[in-house]
Short mmCIF file of C-alpha atoms in Angstrom, two decimals:
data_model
loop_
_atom_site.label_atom_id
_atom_site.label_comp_id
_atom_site.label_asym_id
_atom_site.label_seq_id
_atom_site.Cartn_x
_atom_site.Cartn_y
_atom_site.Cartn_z
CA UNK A 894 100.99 143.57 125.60
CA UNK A 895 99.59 140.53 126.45
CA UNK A 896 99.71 137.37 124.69
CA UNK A 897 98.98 133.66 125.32
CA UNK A 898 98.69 132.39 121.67
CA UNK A 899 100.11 132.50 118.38
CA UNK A 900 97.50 130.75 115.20
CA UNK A 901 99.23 130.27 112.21
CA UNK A 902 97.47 130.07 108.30
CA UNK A 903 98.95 127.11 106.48
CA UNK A 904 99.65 127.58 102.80
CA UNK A 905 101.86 129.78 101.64
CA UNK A 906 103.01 131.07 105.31
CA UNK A 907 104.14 127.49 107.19
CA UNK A 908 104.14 125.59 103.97
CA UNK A 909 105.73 126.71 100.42
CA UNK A 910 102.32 125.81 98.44
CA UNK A 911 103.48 127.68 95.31
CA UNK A 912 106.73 125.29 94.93
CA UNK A 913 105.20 122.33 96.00
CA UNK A 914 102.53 122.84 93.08
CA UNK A 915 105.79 123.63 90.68
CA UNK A 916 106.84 119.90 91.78
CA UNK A 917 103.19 118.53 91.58
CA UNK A 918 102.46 120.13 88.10
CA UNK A 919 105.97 118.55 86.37
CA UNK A 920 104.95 115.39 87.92
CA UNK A 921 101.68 115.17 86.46
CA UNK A 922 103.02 116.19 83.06
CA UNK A 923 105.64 113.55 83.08
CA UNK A 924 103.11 110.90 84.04
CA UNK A 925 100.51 111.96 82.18
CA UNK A 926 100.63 114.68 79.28
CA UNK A 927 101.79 114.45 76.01
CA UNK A 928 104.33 117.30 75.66
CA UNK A 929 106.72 118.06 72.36
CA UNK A 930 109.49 119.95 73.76
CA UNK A 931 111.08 120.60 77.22
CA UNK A 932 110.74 124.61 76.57
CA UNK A 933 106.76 123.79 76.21
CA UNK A 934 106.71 121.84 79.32
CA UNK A 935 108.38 124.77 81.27
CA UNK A 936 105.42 127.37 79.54
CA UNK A 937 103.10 124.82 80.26
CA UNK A 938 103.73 124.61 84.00
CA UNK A 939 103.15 128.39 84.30
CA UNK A 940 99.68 127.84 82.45
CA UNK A 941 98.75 125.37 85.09
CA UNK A 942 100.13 127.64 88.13
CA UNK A 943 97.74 130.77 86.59
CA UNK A 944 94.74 128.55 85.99
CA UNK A 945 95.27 126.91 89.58
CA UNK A 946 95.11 130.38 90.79
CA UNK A 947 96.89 130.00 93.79
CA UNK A 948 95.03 126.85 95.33
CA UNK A 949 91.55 129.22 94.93
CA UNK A 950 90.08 127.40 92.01
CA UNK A 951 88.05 124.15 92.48
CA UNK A 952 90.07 121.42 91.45
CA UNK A 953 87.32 119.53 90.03
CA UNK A 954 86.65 122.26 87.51
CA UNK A 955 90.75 122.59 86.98
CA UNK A 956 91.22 119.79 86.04
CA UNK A 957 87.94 119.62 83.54
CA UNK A 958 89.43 122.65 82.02
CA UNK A 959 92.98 121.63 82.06
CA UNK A 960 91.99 118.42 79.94
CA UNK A 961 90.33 119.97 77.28
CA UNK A 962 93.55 122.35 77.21
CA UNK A 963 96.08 119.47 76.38
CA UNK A 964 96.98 116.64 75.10
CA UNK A 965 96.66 113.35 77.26
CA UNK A 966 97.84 109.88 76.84
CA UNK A 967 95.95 107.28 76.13
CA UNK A 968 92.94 106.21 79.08
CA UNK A 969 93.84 109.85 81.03
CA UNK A 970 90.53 111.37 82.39
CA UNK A 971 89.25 114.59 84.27
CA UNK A 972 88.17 111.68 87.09
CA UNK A 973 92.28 110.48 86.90
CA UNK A 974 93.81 113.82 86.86
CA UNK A 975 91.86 114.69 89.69
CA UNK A 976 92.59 111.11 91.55
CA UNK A 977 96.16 111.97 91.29
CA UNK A 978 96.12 114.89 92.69
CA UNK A 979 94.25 113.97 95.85
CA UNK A 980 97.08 110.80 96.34
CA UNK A 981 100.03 112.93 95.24
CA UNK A 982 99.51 116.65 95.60
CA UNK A 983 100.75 116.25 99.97
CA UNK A 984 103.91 114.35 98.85
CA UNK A 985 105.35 117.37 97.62
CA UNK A 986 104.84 119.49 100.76
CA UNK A 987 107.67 121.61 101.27
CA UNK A 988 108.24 123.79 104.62
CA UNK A 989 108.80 127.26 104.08
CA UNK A 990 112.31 128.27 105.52
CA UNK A 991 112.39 128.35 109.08
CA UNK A 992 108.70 127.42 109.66
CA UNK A 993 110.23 124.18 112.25
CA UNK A 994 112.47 126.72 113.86
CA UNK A 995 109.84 129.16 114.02
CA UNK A 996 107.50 126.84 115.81
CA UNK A 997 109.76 126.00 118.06
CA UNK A 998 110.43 129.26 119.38
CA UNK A 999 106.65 130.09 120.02
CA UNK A 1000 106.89 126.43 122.64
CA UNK A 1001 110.00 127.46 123.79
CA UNK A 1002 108.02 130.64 125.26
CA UNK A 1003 105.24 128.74 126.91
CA UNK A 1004 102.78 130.08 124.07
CA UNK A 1005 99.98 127.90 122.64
CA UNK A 1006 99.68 127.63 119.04
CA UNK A 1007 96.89 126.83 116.68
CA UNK A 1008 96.51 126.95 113.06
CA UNK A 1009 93.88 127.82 110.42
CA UNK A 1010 93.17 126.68 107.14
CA UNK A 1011 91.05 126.69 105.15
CA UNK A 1012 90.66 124.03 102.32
CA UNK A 1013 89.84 120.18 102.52
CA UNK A 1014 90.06 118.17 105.57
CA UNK A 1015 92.09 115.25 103.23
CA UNK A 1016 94.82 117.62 101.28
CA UNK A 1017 95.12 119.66 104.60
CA UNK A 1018 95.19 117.21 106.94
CA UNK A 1019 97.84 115.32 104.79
CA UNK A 1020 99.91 117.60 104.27
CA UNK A 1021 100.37 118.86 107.90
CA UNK A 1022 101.09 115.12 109.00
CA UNK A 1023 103.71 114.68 105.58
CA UNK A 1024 105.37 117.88 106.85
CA UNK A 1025 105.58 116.62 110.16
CA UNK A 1026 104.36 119.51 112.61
CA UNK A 1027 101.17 118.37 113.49
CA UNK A 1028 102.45 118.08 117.39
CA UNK A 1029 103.41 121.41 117.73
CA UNK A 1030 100.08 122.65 117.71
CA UNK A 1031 96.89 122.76 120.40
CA UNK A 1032 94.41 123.13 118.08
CA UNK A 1033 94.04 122.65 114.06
CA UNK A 1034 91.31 123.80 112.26
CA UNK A 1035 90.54 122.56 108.81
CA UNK A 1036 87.74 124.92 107.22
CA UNK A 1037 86.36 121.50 105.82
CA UNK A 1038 85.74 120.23 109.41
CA UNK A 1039 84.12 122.42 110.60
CA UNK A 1040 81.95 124.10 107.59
CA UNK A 1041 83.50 127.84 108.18
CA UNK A 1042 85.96 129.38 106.41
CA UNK A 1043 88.31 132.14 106.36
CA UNK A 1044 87.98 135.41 106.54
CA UNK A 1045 84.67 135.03 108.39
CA UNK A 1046 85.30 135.33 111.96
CA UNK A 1047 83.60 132.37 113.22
CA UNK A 1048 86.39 130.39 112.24
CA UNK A 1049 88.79 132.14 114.12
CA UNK A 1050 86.28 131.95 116.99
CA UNK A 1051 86.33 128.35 117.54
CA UNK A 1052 90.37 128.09 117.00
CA UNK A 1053 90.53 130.07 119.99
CA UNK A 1054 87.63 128.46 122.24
CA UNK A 1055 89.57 125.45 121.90
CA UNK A 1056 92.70 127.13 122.77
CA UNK A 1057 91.01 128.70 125.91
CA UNK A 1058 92.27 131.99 124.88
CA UNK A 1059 90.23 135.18 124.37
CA UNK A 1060 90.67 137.37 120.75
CA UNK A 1061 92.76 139.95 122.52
CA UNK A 1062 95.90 137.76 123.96
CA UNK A 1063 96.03 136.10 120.13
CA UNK A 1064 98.13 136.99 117.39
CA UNK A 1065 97.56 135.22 113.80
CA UNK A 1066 99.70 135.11 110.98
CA UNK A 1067 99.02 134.78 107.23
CA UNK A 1068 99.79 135.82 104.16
CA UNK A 1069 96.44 136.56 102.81
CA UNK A 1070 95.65 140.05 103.27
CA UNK A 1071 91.43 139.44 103.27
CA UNK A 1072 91.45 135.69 104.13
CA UNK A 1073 94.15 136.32 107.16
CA UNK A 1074 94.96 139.85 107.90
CA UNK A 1075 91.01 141.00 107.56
CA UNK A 1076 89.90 138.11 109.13
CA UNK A 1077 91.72 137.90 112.29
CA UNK A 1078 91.32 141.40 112.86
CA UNK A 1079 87.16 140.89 112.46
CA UNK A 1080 87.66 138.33 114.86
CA UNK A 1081 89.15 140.58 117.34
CA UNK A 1082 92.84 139.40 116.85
CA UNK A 1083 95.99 141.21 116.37
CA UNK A 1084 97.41 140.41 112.85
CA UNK A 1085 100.54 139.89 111.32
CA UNK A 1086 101.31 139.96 107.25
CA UNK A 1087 103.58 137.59 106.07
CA UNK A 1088 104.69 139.22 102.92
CA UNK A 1089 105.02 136.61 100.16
CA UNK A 1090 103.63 136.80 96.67
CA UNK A 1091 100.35 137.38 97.47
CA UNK A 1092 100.25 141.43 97.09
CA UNK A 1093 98.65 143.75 99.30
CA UNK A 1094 94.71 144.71 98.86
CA UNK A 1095 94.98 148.32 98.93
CA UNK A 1096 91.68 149.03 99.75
CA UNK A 1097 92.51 147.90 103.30
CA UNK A 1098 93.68 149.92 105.87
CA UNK A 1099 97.43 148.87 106.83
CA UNK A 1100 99.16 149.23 109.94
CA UNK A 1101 99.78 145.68 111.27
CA UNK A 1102 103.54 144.42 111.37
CA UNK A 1103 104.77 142.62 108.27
CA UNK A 1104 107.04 139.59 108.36
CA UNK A 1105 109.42 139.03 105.54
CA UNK A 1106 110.48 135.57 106.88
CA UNK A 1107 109.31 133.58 109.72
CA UNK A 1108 112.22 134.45 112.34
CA UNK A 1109 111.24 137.77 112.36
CA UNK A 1110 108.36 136.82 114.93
CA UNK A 1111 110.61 136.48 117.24
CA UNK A 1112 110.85 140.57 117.51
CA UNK A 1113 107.19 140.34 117.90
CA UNK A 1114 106.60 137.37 120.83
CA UNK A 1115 109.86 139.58 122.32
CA UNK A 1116 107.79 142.39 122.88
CA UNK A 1117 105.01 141.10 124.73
#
């Protein structure tokens, strides 16, 4: 088969957003909340990862709802909690396992690469930069920069117009099985699951390869 590209999601597929959140929430309670015992904090910090829900809620309205929830020292606000997340959420970026390596390889094969996010230009674009991969790529697009977001198509179409590649010699990986598996193949793409904890929508038809860690793509780029 032919292939010229490989577009990457973000969150959750190059980057481990569900323990860099685990480090972000106990930093925010240790700076800011008023907790009793170290068994609540621990509770607490699952509370916070179910009402984040995954990075999908508005963090303007977390973090409103989250204050009413518990206790706060003295002078903390809905406007502070949400001031420190924007200047300290990207600090605790953490790669998933063998996302560097796994970048690599695609170069090493004379592939481009792109990547898709969606969220907002500020936390994405800091994080990519704090992570350090920003170079490996020939074109990012933020959903925030360009007022399109995943799983409609469009998104996906101007990724690869600025890659110079057409729908059929892409491949796109994400974890999301609407946001990046249904949306790349709308687009015209060829799909890839990366199985993390983000379970399967069963009303969608399955089919396209599955990745249980990054390496594996190497069988797939192999192939073509």
């Amino acid at each position: 088969m032919s292939m010229e590209a490989v577009l990457f999601d973000l969150d959750n597929t190059l980057l481990n957003r569900r323990l860099a959140f685990r480090r972000f929430t106990e930093r925010l309670i240790d700076n800011y909340m008023i907790v009793d015992r170290e068994a609540d904090k621990s509770l607490i910090i699952d509370e916070i990862r179910m009402a984040d829900r995954d990075g999908y809620r508005g963090k303007r309205e977390l973090y409103s709802e989250l204050h009413t929830t518990y206790r706060w020292k003295e002078g903390v606000t809905p406007e502070s909690l949400l001031s420190y997340w924007f200047s300290e959420f990207y600090r605790c970026t953490v790669l998933m396992d063998g996302a560097v390596d796994t970048l690599s390889l695609v170069r090493s094969k004379g592939l481009k690469l792109g990547l898709i996010t969606n969220g907002s230009a500020h936390s994405q674009n800091a994080k990519i930069d704090f992570a350090g991969i920003r170079d490996y790529f020939d074109a990012i697009i933020v959903s925030d920069e360009v007022q399109v977001k995943k799983p409609d198509p469009a998104i996906f179409a101007v990724a690869l117009q600025r890659l110079g590649v057409k729908p059929s010699d892409a491949i796109y990986v994400g974890d999301h099985p609407v946001n990046d598996v249904l949306g790349a193949r709308r687009a015209g793409l060829r799909s890839v699951w990366f199985r993390g904890d983000e379970p399967w929508d069963e009303r969608l038809e399955k089919g396209e390869p599955t990745l249980i860690h990054l390496s594996e793509i190497r069988n797939i780029i192999n192939k073509r």
